[in-house]
Every structure is written in structure tokens, then in C-alpha cells.
Tab-separated table of N, CA and C in Angstrom:
chain	number	residue	atom	x	y	z
A	261	MET	N	-10.441	-21.701	14.919
A	261	MET	CA	-9.707	-20.779	14.591
A	261	MET	C	-8.358	-20.492	15.367
A	262	SER	N	-7.171	-20.324	14.958
A	262	SER	CA	-6.059	-19.946	15.714
A	262	SER	C	-6.075	-18.244	16.139
A	263	ARG	N	-5.708	-18.279	17.085
A	263	ARG	CA	-5.616	-16.894	17.244
A	263	ARG	C	-4.636	-16.059	16.758
A	264	THR	N	-3.697	-16.234	16.102
A	264	THR	CA	-3.058	-15.860	14.921
A	264	THR	C	-3.984	-15.752	13.991
A	265	THR	N	-4.741	-16.616	13.411
A	265	THR	CA	-5.309	-16.603	12.360
A	265	THR	C	-6.374	-15.247	12.696
A	266	PHE	N	-7.192	-15.360	13.531
A	266	PHE	CA	-8.196	-14.972	13.973
A	266	PHE	C	-7.591	-13.121	14.008
A	267	LEU	N	-6.679	-12.680	14.324
A	267	LEU	CA	-6.006	-11.556	14.326
A	267	LEU	C	-5.522	-11.006	13.420
A	268	ARG	N	-5.202	-11.678	12.410
A	268	ARG	CA	-4.770	-11.540	10.644
A	268	ARG	C	-6.094	-10.989	10.370
A	269	ALA	N	-7.213	-12.272	10.474
A	269	ALA	CA	-8.506	-11.801	9.381
A	269	ALA	C	-9.038	-10.528	9.715
A	270	LEU	N	-9.065	-10.643	11.601
A	270	LEU	CA	-9.566	-8.624	11.961
A	270	LEU	C	-8.860	-7.575	11.436
A	271	ALA	N	-7.198	-7.777	11.480
A	271	ALA	CA	-6.794	-6.941	10.501
A	271	ALA	C	-6.889	-6.647	9.295
A	272	VAL	N	-7.390	-7.806	8.386
A	272	VAL	CA	-7.550	-7.445	7.217
A	272	VAL	C	-9.170	-7.075	7.018
A	273	VAL	N	-9.840	-7.171	7.978
A	273	VAL	CA	-11.381	-6.481	7.743
A	273	VAL	C	-10.869	-5.275	8.336
A	274	LEU	N	-10.407	-4.913	9.218
A	274	LEU	CA	-10.381	-3.434	9.865
A	274	LEU	C	-9.544	-2.420	8.635
A	275	TRP	N	-8.719	-2.839	8.108
A	275	TRP	CA	-7.638	-2.186	6.952
A	275	TRP	C	-8.500	-1.880	5.556
A	276	THR	N	-9.535	-2.862	5.570
A	276	THR	CA	-10.650	-2.890	4.302
A	276	THR	C	-11.399	-1.748	4.801
A	277	CYS	N	-11.725	-1.849	5.930
A	277	CYS	CA	-13.171	-0.286	6.495
A	277	CYS	C	-12.410	0.962	6.508
A	278	LEU	N	-11.035	0.652	7.125
A	278	LEU	CA	-10.662	1.894	6.876
A	278	LEU	C	-10.363	2.588	5.307
A	279	ILE	N	-10.010	1.522	4.360
A	279	ILE	CA	-10.306	2.205	2.902
A	279	ILE	C	-11.375	2.658	2.552
A	280	PHE	N	-12.541	2.208	3.439
A	280	PHE	CA	-14.191	2.814	2.562
A	280	PHE	C	-13.800	3.939	3.595
A	281	VAL	N	-13.599	3.891	4.516
A	281	VAL	CA	-13.892	5.204	5.261
A	281	VAL	C	-13.221	6.035	4.756
A	282	PHE	N	-11.985	6.050	4.014
A	282	PHE	CA	-11.285	7.365	3.555
A	282	PHE	C	-11.779	7.214	1.988
A	283	SER	N	-12.496	6.460	1.269
A	283	SER	CA	-13.265	6.819	0.258
A	283	SER	C	-14.193	7.530	0.482
A	284	SER	N	-14.923	7.430	1.392
A	284	SER	CA	-16.174	7.338	1.334
A	284	SER	C	-16.433	9.682	2.078
A	285	GLU	N	-15.067	9.542	1.902
A	285	GLU	CA	-14.985	11.247	2.580
A	285	GLU	C	-14.885	11.942	1.244
A	286	PRO	N	-15.574	13.253	1.444
A	286	PRO	CA	-15.237	14.024	0.009
A	286	PRO	C	-13.934	14.655	0.040
A	287	TYR	N	-13.583	15.048	-1.385
A	287	TYR	CA	-12.032	15.724	-1.645
A	287	TYR	C	-11.657	16.412	-0.913
A	288	GLU	N	-12.929	17.407	-0.396
A	288	GLU	CA	-12.464	18.906	0.196
A	288	GLU	C	-11.877	18.482	1.596
A	289	LYS	N	-12.182	17.486	2.457
A	289	LYS	CA	-11.998	16.609	3.795
A	289	LYS	C	-10.514	16.065	3.597
A	290	GLN	N	-10.275	15.427	2.351
A	290	GLN	CA	-8.656	15.101	2.196
A	290	GLN	C	-7.605	15.744	1.893
A	291	SER	N	-8.053	16.789	1.412
A	291	SER	CA	-7.420	17.440	0.290
A	291	SER	C	-6.247	18.402	1.631
A	292	ILE	N	-4.794	17.758	0.878
A	292	ILE	CA	-3.599	18.858	1.806
A	292	ILE	C	-3.056	19.901	1.309
A	293	GLN	N	-3.515	20.156	0.090
A	293	GLN	CA	-3.412	21.556	-0.110
A	293	GLN	C	-3.106	22.829	0.548
A	294	PRO	N	-4.192	22.998	1.059
A	294	PRO	CA	-4.405	23.960	2.213
A	294	PRO	C	-2.865	23.626	3.330
A	295	LEU	N	-2.817	22.919	3.692
A	295	LEU	CA	-1.490	22.719	4.470
A	295	LEU	C	-0.385	22.924	3.868
A	296	LEU	N	-0.103	22.088	2.331
A	296	LEU	CA	1.127	22.790	1.275
A	296	LEU	C	1.348	24.245	1.398
A	297	HIS	N	-0.186	24.913	1.266
A	297	HIS	CA	0.299	26.264	1.398
A	297	HIS	C	0.588	26.673	2.704
A	298	GLU	N	0.036	26.417	3.785
A	298	GLU	CA	0.276	26.911	4.952
A	298	GLU	C	1.987	26.838	5.242
A	299	LYS	N	2.543	25.348	5.094
A	299	LYS	CA	3.865	25.026	5.664
A	299	LYS	C	5.603	25.644	4.139
A	300	LEU	N	4.752	25.731	3.248
A	300	LEU	CA	5.628	25.721	2.356
A	300	LEU	C	5.539	26.887	1.079
A	301	GLY	N	4.440	27.707	1.312
A	301	GLY	CA	3.818	28.512	0.509
A	301	GLY	C	4.658	29.613	0.105
A	302	ASP	N	5.475	30.196	1.377
A	302	ASP	CA	6.287	30.703	1.011
A	302	ASP	C	7.617	30.834	1.302
A	303	SER	N	7.681	29.132	1.381
A	303	SER	CA	9.472	28.833	0.755
A	303	SER	C	10.029	28.768	-0.470
A	304	GLY	N	9.518	28.987	-1.674
A	304	GLY	CA	10.132	28.920	-2.658
A	304	GLY	C	9.911	27.326	-3.105
A	305	LEU	N	10.380	26.636	-1.763
A	305	LEU	CA	10.640	25.482	-2.191
A	305	LEU	C	9.815	24.668	-3.190
A	306	LEU	N	8.293	24.446	-3.155
A	306	LEU	CA	7.732	23.399	-4.459
A	306	LEU	C	8.167	24.181	-5.515
A	307	GLN	N	7.949	25.819	-5.817
A	307	GLN	CA	7.989	26.482	-7.143
A	307	GLN	C	9.225	26.073	-7.344
A	308	ALA	N	10.498	25.868	-6.533
A	308	ALA	CA	11.975	25.257	-7.228
A	308	ALA	C	12.042	23.852	-8.008
A	309	MET	N	10.723	22.915	-7.663
A	309	MET	CA	10.394	21.543	-8.288
A	309	MET	C	10.793	21.406	-9.867
A	310	PRO	N	11.418	20.383	-10.254
A	310	PRO	CA	11.773	20.639	-12.126
A	310	PRO	C	10.618	20.637	-12.610
A	311	ASP	N	10.553	21.196	-13.578
A	311	ASP	CA	9.511	20.997	-14.773
A	311	ASP	C	8.770	19.534	-15.196
A	312	LEU	N	7.782	19.217	-14.819
A	312	LEU	CA	7.054	17.756	-14.871
A	312	LEU	C	5.725	17.805	-15.094
A	313	ALA	N	5.491	17.437	-15.668
A	313	ALA	CA	3.884	16.991	-16.232
A	313	ALA	C	3.154	15.913	-16.185
A	314	ILE	N	1.896	15.245	-15.740
A	314	ILE	CA	1.196	14.130	-15.671
A	314	ILE	C	0.002	14.331	-15.878
A	315	THR	N	-0.338	13.458	-17.222
A	315	THR	CA	-1.985	13.594	-18.116
A	315	THR	C	-2.757	12.708	-16.969
A	316	TYR	N	-3.667	13.045	-15.861
A	316	TYR	CA	-5.052	12.180	-15.416
A	316	TYR	C	-6.181	12.769	-15.257
A	317	ASN	N	-7.132	11.907	-16.029
A	317	ASN	CA	-8.178	11.905	-15.804
A	317	ASN	C	-8.678	13.144	-16.792
A	318	ASP	N	-7.744	13.593	-18.099
A	318	ASP	CA	-8.262	14.509	-18.874
A	318	ASP	C	-7.744	16.039	-18.455
A	319	THR	N	-6.954	16.140	-17.007
A	319	THR	CA	-6.118	17.186	-16.743
A	319	THR	C	-4.698	16.794	-16.614
A	320	THR	N	-3.946	17.839	-17.036
A	320	THR	CA	-2.659	17.728	-17.050
A	320	THR	C	-2.238	18.760	-16.048
A	321	LEU	N	-1.541	17.860	-14.667
A	321	LEU	CA	-0.956	18.754	-13.746
A	321	LEU	C	0.515	18.496	-14.041
A	322	SER	N	0.565	20.049	-13.646
A	322	SER	CA	2.445	20.213	-13.416
A	322	SER	C	3.013	21.044	-13.019
A	323	THR	N	4.231	20.632	-12.314
A	323	THR	CA	4.625	21.363	-11.126
A	323	THR	C	5.223	22.749	-11.446
A	324	GLN	N	5.160	23.183	-13.206
A	324	GLN	CA	5.056	24.817	-12.893
A	324	GLN	C	4.014	25.589	-12.494
A	325	ARG	N	2.728	24.936	-13.484
A	325	ARG	CA	1.768	25.425	-13.417
A	325	ARG	C	1.125	25.489	-12.032
A	326	ASP	N	1.031	24.546	-11.149
A	326	ASP	CA	0.474	24.228	-9.744
A	326	ASP	C	0.976	23.465	-8.971
A	327	PRO	N	2.403	23.519	-8.476
A	327	PRO	CA	3.059	22.919	-7.842
A	327	PRO	C	2.412	22.151	-6.629
A	328	PHE	N	1.322	22.498	-5.889
A	328	PHE	CA	0.698	22.597	-4.761
A	328	PHE	C	-0.203	21.037	-5.247
A	329	GLN	N	-0.636	21.455	-6.001
A	329	GLN	CA	-2.124	20.328	-6.459
A	329	GLN	C	-1.167	18.874	-7.492
A	330	PHE	N	0.228	19.195	-7.887
A	330	PHE	CA	0.782	18.076	-8.338
A	330	PHE	C	1.845	17.065	-6.880
A	331	VAL	N	2.129	18.050	-5.952
A	331	VAL	CA	2.575	17.705	-5.096
A	331	VAL	C	1.192	16.107	-4.152
A	332	GLU	N	0.212	17.233	-4.072
A	332	GLU	CA	-0.675	16.661	-3.436
A	332	GLU	C	-1.775	14.931	-4.541
A	333	PHE	N	-1.349	15.422	-5.974
A	333	PHE	CA	-1.740	14.387	-6.745
A	333	PHE	C	-0.512	12.812	-6.362
A	334	ILE	N	0.352	13.390	-6.144
A	334	ILE	CA	1.744	12.139	-5.935
A	334	ILE	C	1.169	11.480	-4.385
A	335	PHE	N	1.313	12.495	-3.675
A	335	PHE	CA	0.925	11.923	-1.866
A	335	PHE	C	-0.113	11.415	-2.050
A	336	ARG	N	-1.188	11.224	-3.156
A	336	ARG	CA	-2.518	10.566	-3.079
A	336	ARG	C	-2.520	9.370	-3.607
A	337	LYS	N	-1.468	9.405	-4.428
A	337	LYS	CA	-1.386	8.324	-5.316
A	337	LYS	C	-0.524	7.412	-4.959
A	338	GLY	N	0.394	7.599	-3.866
A	338	GLY	CA	1.312	7.098	-3.033
A	338	GLY	C	0.632	6.323	-2.045
A	339	ALA	N	-0.559	7.121	-1.212
A	339	ALA	CA	-1.694	6.941	-0.048
A	339	ALA	C	-2.292	5.461	-0.844
A	340	HIS	N	-2.427	5.156	-2.466
A	340	HIS	CA	-3.360	4.180	-2.909
A	340	HIS	C	-1.972	2.997	-2.534
A	341	LEU	N	-0.768	3.148	-3.486
A	341	LEU	CA	0.060	2.085	-3.071
A	341	LEU	C	0.129	1.537	-1.901
A	342	PHE	N	0.238	2.540	-1.197
A	342	PHE	CA	0.424	2.060	0.199
A	342	PHE	C	-0.838	1.093	1.275
A	343	MET	N	-1.846	2.335	1.122
A	343	MET	CA	-3.021	1.361	1.290
A	343	MET	C	-3.242	-0.016	0.573
A	344	TYR	N	-3.097	-0.393	-0.283
A	344	TYR	CA	-3.467	-1.389	-1.013
A	344	TYR	C	-2.260	-2.458	-0.999
A	345	GLY	N	-0.523	-1.986	-0.696
A	345	GLY	CA	0.220	-2.824	-0.489
A	345	GLY	C	-0.247	-3.307	0.846
A	346	VAL	N	-0.693	-2.546	1.784
A	346	VAL	CA	-0.944	-3.197	3.229
A	346	VAL	C	-2.284	-4.145	3.318
A	347	LEU	N	-2.571	-4.018	2.488
A	347	LEU	CA	-4.159	-5.222	2.298
A	347	LEU	C	-3.348	-6.302	1.753
A	348	ALA	N	-2.822	-6.248	0.867
A	348	ALA	CA	-2.078	-7.479	0.062
A	348	ALA	C	-1.595	-8.121	0.840
A	349	ALA	N	-0.502	-7.720	1.988
A	349	ALA	CA	0.550	-7.913	2.785
A	349	ALA	C	-0.401	-8.766	3.692
A	350	GLY	N	-1.438	-7.696	4.298
A	350	GLY	CA	-2.442	-8.789	4.764
A	350	GLY	C	-2.986	-9.728	5.070
A	351	TRP	N	-3.654	-9.823	3.249
A	351	TRP	CA	-4.409	-11.398	2.660
A	351	TRP	C	-3.303	-12.152	2.318
A	352	SER	N	-2.008	-11.877	2.542
A	352	SER	CA	-0.793	-12.980	2.370
A	352	SER	C	-0.658	-13.826	3.251
A	353	LEU	N	-0.554	-12.821	4.681
A	353	LEU	CA	0.001	-13.657	6.022
A	353	LEU	C	-0.914	-14.327	6.598
A	354	LEU	N	-2.398	-13.681	6.002
A	354	LEU	CA	-3.769	-14.194	6.279
A	354	LEU	C	-3.968	-16.008	5.873
A	355	LEU	N	-3.332	-15.765	4.682
A	355	LEU	CA	-3.991	-17.161	3.202
A	355	LEU	C	-2.501	-17.391	3.146
A	356	GLY	N	-1.438	-17.321	3.850
A	356	GLY	CA	-0.372	-17.603	3.421
A	356	GLY	C	0.211	-19.390	4.198
A	357	ALA	N	-0.453	-19.207	5.092
A	357	ALA	CA	0.009	-20.575	6.120
A	357	ALA	C	-1.045	-21.936	5.276
A	358	ARG	N	-2.188	-21.323	4.563
A	358	ARG	CA	-3.057	-22.720	3.486
A	358	ARG	C	-2.882	-22.783	2.420
A	359	VAL	N	-2.300	-21.694	1.471
A	359	VAL	CA	-2.009	-21.612	-0.042
A	359	VAL	C	-0.681	-21.156	-0.077
A	360	ARG	N	-0.156	-21.571	-0.959
A	360	ARG	CA	1.340	-21.400	-1.539
A	360	ARG	C	1.258	-21.003	-3.122
A	361	GLY	N	2.335	-20.319	-3.296
A	361	GLY	CA	2.765	-20.093	-5.055
A	361	GLY	C	1.507	-19.093	-6.014
A	362	GLY	N	1.938	-19.470	-6.279
A	362	GLY	CA	0.475	-19.374	-7.578
A	362	GLY	C	-0.784	-18.792	-7.346
A	363	ARG	N	-1.074	-19.988	-6.661
A	363	ARG	CA	-2.679	-19.819	-5.882
A	363	ARG	C	-2.937	-18.574	-5.182
A	364	LEU	N	-1.309	-18.553	-4.215
A	364	LEU	CA	-1.752	-17.557	-2.858
A	364	LEU	C	-1.938	-15.740	-4.063
A	365	LEU	N	-1.107	-16.034	-5.185
A	365	LEU	CA	-0.385	-14.881	-5.380
A	365	LEU	C	-2.389	-14.552	-6.406
A	366	VAL	N	-2.977	-15.281	-6.755
A	366	VAL	CA	-4.211	-15.437	-7.837
A	366	VAL	C	-5.186	-14.792	-6.487
A	367	LEU	N	-5.211	-15.239	-4.935
A	367	LEU	CA	-6.070	-15.354	-4.577
A	367	LEU	C	-6.001	-13.297	-3.608
A	368	VAL	N	-4.676	-13.374	-3.154
A	368	VAL	CA	-4.649	-12.446	-2.923
A	368	VAL	C	-4.870	-11.132	-3.783
A	369	MET	N	-4.241	-11.145	-5.044
A	369	MET	CA	-4.527	-10.346	-5.937
A	369	MET	C	-5.832	-9.995	-6.959
A	370	ALA	N	-6.971	-11.287	-6.151
A	370	ALA	CA	-8.121	-11.100	-6.579
A	370	ALA	C	-9.263	-10.485	-5.584
A	371	ALA	N	-8.417	-10.296	-4.338
A	371	ALA	CA	-9.088	-9.620	-3.037
A	371	ALA	C	-8.822	-8.349	-3.240
A	372	VAL	N	-7.671	-7.844	-3.635
A	372	VAL	CA	-6.843	-6.451	-3.989
A	372	VAL	C	-7.974	-6.048	-4.810
A	373	ALA	N	-7.960	-6.935	-5.897
A	373	ALA	CA	-8.655	-6.048	-7.207
A	373	ALA	C	-10.276	-5.918	-6.872
A	374	LEU	N	-10.674	-6.815	-6.106
A	374	LEU	CA	-12.086	-6.926	-6.125
A	374	LEU	C	-12.317	-5.822	-4.710
A	375	THR	N	-11.814	-5.351	-3.945
A	375	THR	CA	-11.429	-4.396	-3.037
A	375	THR	C	-11.327	-2.767	-3.632
A	376	ALA	N	-10.623	-3.005	-4.772
A	376	ALA	CA	-10.276	-1.711	-5.320
A	376	ALA	C	-11.590	-1.139	-6.505
A	377	SER	N	-11.993	-2.350	-6.857
A	377	SER	CA	-13.225	-2.002	-7.764
A	377	SER	C	-14.314	-1.812	-6.924
A	378	LEU	N	-14.799	-2.163	-5.653
A	378	LEU	CA	-16.053	-1.762	-4.655
A	378	LEU	C	-15.523	-0.209	-4.087
A	379	ASP	N	-14.360	0.072	-4.139
A	379	ASP	CA	-13.668	1.210	-3.572
A	379	ASP	C	-14.342	2.391	-4.736
A	380	GLU	N	-13.728	1.833	-5.663
A	380	GLU	CA	-14.022	3.080	-6.741
A	380	GLU	C	-15.609	3.051	-7.023
A	381	TRP	N	-15.984	2.052	-6.988
A	381	TRP	CA	-17.799	2.381	-6.924
A	381	TRP	C	-18.245	3.113	-6.278
A	382	ASN	N	-17.526	2.924	-5.210
A	382	ASN	CA	-17.835	3.603	-3.670
A	382	ASN	C	-17.759	5.205	-4.027
A	383	GLN	N	-16.692	5.459	-4.155
A	383	GLN	CA	-16.192	6.693	-4.488
A	383	GLN	C	-17.358	7.494	-5.441
A	384	SER	N	-17.621	6.989	-6.427
A	384	SER	CA	-18.527	7.607	-7.353
A	384	SER	C	-19.853	7.793	-6.924
A	385	HIS	N	-20.207	7.909	-5.246
A	385	HIS	CA	-21.261	8.339	-5.153
A	385	HIS	C	-21.234	9.563	-3.986
A	386	VAL	N	-19.355	9.774	-3.801
A	386	VAL	CA	-18.895	10.547	-3.199
A	386	VAL	C	-18.745	12.141	-3.984
A	387	ALA	N	-19.469	13.326	-3.270
A	387	ALA	CA	-18.834	14.137	-3.943
A	387	ALA	C	-17.931	14.898	-4.204
A	388	GLY	N	-17.627	15.211	-5.321
A	388	GLY	CA	-16.215	15.591	-5.392
A	388	GLY	C	-14.943	14.974	-6.291
A	389	ARG	N	-15.697	13.276	-5.666
A	389	ARG	CA	-14.373	12.386	-6.280
A	389	ARG	C	-14.782	11.477	-7.247
A	390	TYR	N	-13.836	10.996	-7.821
A	390	TYR	CA	-14.204	10.432	-9.219
A	390	TYR	C	-13.574	8.551	-9.158
A	391	SER	N	-14.595	8.369	-9.685
A	391	SER	CA	-14.526	6.757	-9.686
A	391	SER	C	-13.914	6.437	-11.403
A	392	LEU	N	-12.245	5.943	-11.438
A	392	LEU	CA	-11.623	5.972	-12.315
A	392	LEU	C	-11.065	4.560	-12.557
A	393	PRO	N	-11.105	3.582	-13.596
A	393	PRO	CA	-10.225	2.383	-13.528
A	393	PRO	C	-8.976	2.561	-13.496
A	394	SER	N	-8.285	3.771	-13.599
A	394	SER	CA	-6.777	3.564	-13.701
A	394	SER	C	-6.626	3.448	-12.540
A	395	ASP	N	-7.242	4.225	-11.066
A	395	ASP	CA	-7.317	3.919	-9.925
A	395	ASP	C	-6.855	2.565	-9.275
A	396	VAL	N	-7.898	1.513	-10.003
A	396	VAL	CA	-7.545	0.640	-9.434
A	396	VAL	C	-6.532	-0.426	-10.017
A	397	GLY	N	-5.963	0.193	-11.286
A	397	GLY	CA	-4.684	-0.421	-11.417
A	397	GLY	C	-3.362	0.187	-10.724
A	398	ILE	N	-3.361	1.163	-10.320
A	398	ILE	CA	-2.581	2.019	-9.076
A	398	ILE	C	-3.262	0.824	-8.062
A	399	ASP	N	-3.908	0.605	-7.367
A	399	ASP	CA	-4.303	-0.104	-6.276
A	399	ASP	C	-3.512	-1.540	-6.743
A	400	ILE	N	-3.741	-2.084	-7.613
A	400	ILE	CA	-3.123	-3.199	-7.963
A	400	ILE	C	-1.462	-3.649	-7.941
A	401	VAL	N	-1.402	-2.241	-8.482
A	401	VAL	CA	0.376	-2.476	-8.423
A	401	VAL	C	0.782	-2.288	-7.051
A	402	GLY	N	0.182	-1.618	-6.104
A	402	GLY	CA	0.026	-1.680	-4.968
A	402	GLY	C	-0.063	-2.580	-4.182
A	403	GLY	N	-0.955	-3.560	-4.218
A	403	GLY	CA	-1.065	-4.796	-4.036
A	403	GLY	C	0.059	-6.223	-4.247
A	404	LEU	N	0.571	-5.602	-5.180
A	404	LEU	CA	1.753	-6.192	-6.074
A	404	LEU	C	3.045	-6.176	-5.011
A	405	MET	N	3.087	-4.923	-4.942
A	405	MET	CA	4.139	-4.501	-3.995
A	405	MET	C	4.267	-4.762	-2.675
A	406	GLY	N	3.245	-4.992	-2.169
A	406	GLY	CA	3.116	-5.800	-1.002
A	406	GLY	C	2.921	-7.027	-0.731
A	407	PHE	N	2.481	-7.663	-1.582
A	407	PHE	CA	2.795	-9.505	-2.174
A	407	PHE	C	3.957	-9.536	-2.005
A	408	MET	N	4.756	-9.142	-2.556
A	408	MET	CA	5.983	-8.790	-2.744
A	408	MET	C	6.654	-8.932	-1.968
A	409	SER	N	6.409	-8.251	-1.226
A	409	SER	CA	7.263	-7.477	0.031
A	409	SER	C	7.515	-8.958	0.887
A	410	VAL	N	5.839	-9.003	1.366
A	410	VAL	CA	5.928	-10.371	2.110
A	410	VAL	C	6.513	-11.428	1.460
A	411	GLN	N	6.546	-11.778	0.528
A	411	GLN	CA	7.537	-12.813	-0.282
A	411	GLN	C	9.090	-12.914	0.099
A	412	VAL	N	9.212	-11.168	0.227
A	412	VAL	CA	10.961	-11.073	0.077
A	412	VAL	C	11.220	-11.281	1.626
A	413	LEU	N	10.262	-11.226	2.558
A	413	LEU	CA	10.538	-11.324	4.212
A	413	LEU	C	10.718	-12.633	4.683
A	414	ASN	N	9.786	-13.363	3.957
A	414	ASN	CA	9.380	-15.262	4.046
A	414	ASN	C	10.695	-15.555	3.710
A	415	LEU	N	11.215	-15.190	2.240
A	415	LEU	CA	12.883	-15.611	1.853
A	415	LEU	C	13.912	-15.373	2.701
A	416	LEU	N	13.668	-14.161	3.673
A	416	LEU	CA	14.328	-13.713	3.970
A	416	LEU	C	14.797	-14.655	5.272
A	417	HIS	N	13.608	-14.697	5.842
A	417	HIS	CA	13.196	-15.605	7.274
A	417	HIS	C	13.888	-16.904	6.577
A	418	ILE	N	14.073	-17.388	5.948
A	418	ILE	CA	14.375	-18.787	5.596
A	418	ILE	C	15.379	-18.862	5.619
A	419	VAL	N	15.803	-18.194	5.126
A	419	VAL	CA	17.567	-17.816	4.481
A	419	VAL	C	18.285	-17.718	5.971
A	420	LEU	N	18.025	-16.804	7.027
A	420	LEU	CA	18.252	-16.603	8.014
A	420	LEU	C	18.114	-17.649	9.108
A	421	THR	N	16.965	-18.366	8.912
A	421	THR	CA	17.008	-19.314	10.174
A	421	THR	C	18.014	-20.439	9.755
A	422	ARG	N	17.810	-20.873	7.962
A	422	ARG	CA	19.010	-21.661	7.649
A	422	ARG	C	20.654	-21.451	8.270
A	423	TYR	N	21.003	-20.220	8.145
A	423	TYR	CA	21.881	-19.864	8.295
A	423	TYR	C	22.191	-20.145	9.804
A	424	ARG	N	21.538	-19.679	10.890
A	424	ARG	CA	21.561	-19.581	12.123
A	424	ARG	C	21.617	-21.153	12.275
A	425	LEU	N	20.746	-22.167	11.659
A	425	LEU	CA	20.681	-23.115	12.094
A	425	LEU	C	22.445	-23.935	11.456
A	426	TYR	N	22.940	-23.921	10.516
A	426	TYR	CA	24.171	-24.245	9.799
A	426	TYR	C	25.251	-23.920	10.710
A	427	HIS	N	25.322	-22.700	11.243
A	427	HIS	CA	26.025	-22.589	12.451
A	427	HIS	C	26.213	-22.981	13.797
A	428	ARG	N	24.996	-23.277	14.165
A	428	ARG	CA	24.402	-23.910	15.296
A	428	ARG	C	25.418	-25.564	14.863
A	429	MET	N	24.685	-25.930	13.955
A	429	MET	CA	25.310	-27.401	13.431
A	429	MET	C	26.838	-27.118	14.159
A	430	GLU	N	27.859	-26.187	13.204
A	430	GLU	CA	28.993	-26.137	12.981
A	430	GLU	C	29.902	-26.133	14.293
A	431	THR	N	29.132	-25.013	15.146
A	431	THR	CA	29.630	-24.921	16.780
A	431	THR	C	29.337	-26.017	17.387
A	432	VAL	N	28.599	-26.808	16.779
A	432	VAL	CA	28.281	-28.263	17.671
A	432	VAL	C	29.553	-29.335	17.223
A	433	LYS	N	29.731	-29.419	15.830
A	433	LYS	CA	30.706	-30.234	15.211
A	433	LYS	C	32.127	-30.044	16.184
A	434	ARG	N	32.436	-28.960	15.900
A	434	ARG	CA	33.466	-28.166	16.417
A	434	ARG	C	33.382	-28.125	17.857
A	435	GLY	N	32.878	-28.789	18.690
A	435	GLY	CA	32.707	-28.545	20.589
A	435	GLY	C	32.950	-27.442	20.895
A	436	ASP	N	32.735	-26.430	20.361
A	436	ASP	CA	32.622	-25.231	20.973
A	436	ASP	C	31.176	-24.815	21.727
A	437	THR	N	31.449	-24.657	22.707
A	437	THR	CA	29.928	-24.538	23.559
A	437	THR	C	29.995	-23.035	23.996
A	438	SER	N	30.952	-22.262	23.405
A	438	SER	CA	30.957	-20.936	24.367
A	438	SER	C	30.025	-19.670	23.508
């Protein structure tokens, strides 16, 4: 195993462990609502938010009723997208040298879905946490975003490499050595 492959595999394992560490913490330890109240409570900033509402887990979260809870919800779901996006990017970089195309997508998303499912199962055993299939869906969307980001960056790298090579060849043809 090459050093690069080892480091990528280690990064995937460590990131997966980090996901499970976060999902093992009780809600009260992770809540950012106290911080929001402290930093933004008197500013009126959150109270000036437009009237938005989301129904999640049979509860309606509203910017008008409880803006702190609403912002925390958006933050937490954004964290799901980010964490699983990075996980998928890590898997893509780890497997991408050996597997391409649709097979790579299937393998990466299977790893993301399995991790997300196990993560939700883990959360079901933590006080104050819920295990919801919809969170697995959010994690999979985050995984797709991470996978696609790596693919776009790979494509950009290929295009830029070919552009540089083309211009080097044109420079040589013209005899321009500067």
C-alpha cells in the first residue's frame, strides 16, 4: 500500500470516528442555542428573520416562534451535509484510483449510506437524541454533494493540465523559449 493510499484510508477512518463521536454526545452537550442567546439574544437580529417554518419529526420549527431553535436546526442539518460530504470526498479520493464512473459512485454512496445508518442507530441509544430515516437521507444528499465536488475538481484539474500542456506545445512550436 502506498503512503498516499494509507493516509487517505487513515483520514476516512478518523473522519468516520469523528462522526460517531459527535453522534454519541447528548443533545444538551451539542446545543448551540445557549451561545445564540448569549451572542444574539438582545440584538433583535434573529427576531428580524422572515417568517419561515419547517416540519421535522412531527414538530414545526418556526423563525417567528423560536428563531434560536430554527437557526440551530439549520446549523445541525448543515453539519450533517458537511460531515457526510467530507466523508464521501474521502472515500472518492481513496477509491478513485482503482474504481471509476458509476461503480465509484455506487461504492462511495454505499459507504456513506452504511455509515449514516449505523450513525442513526448509534444515536438511538443516546439520551435526548432521535434516530430518523430522514437524517440518513440528509446524510446521503451531503455525500452526493461531496462526491460531485471531487468529480468537478478532478475534471477541472484535467482541463487545466491539458490547457497548460497545449500552451507549452504551442510555445515550443513558435520557438518562444521565454
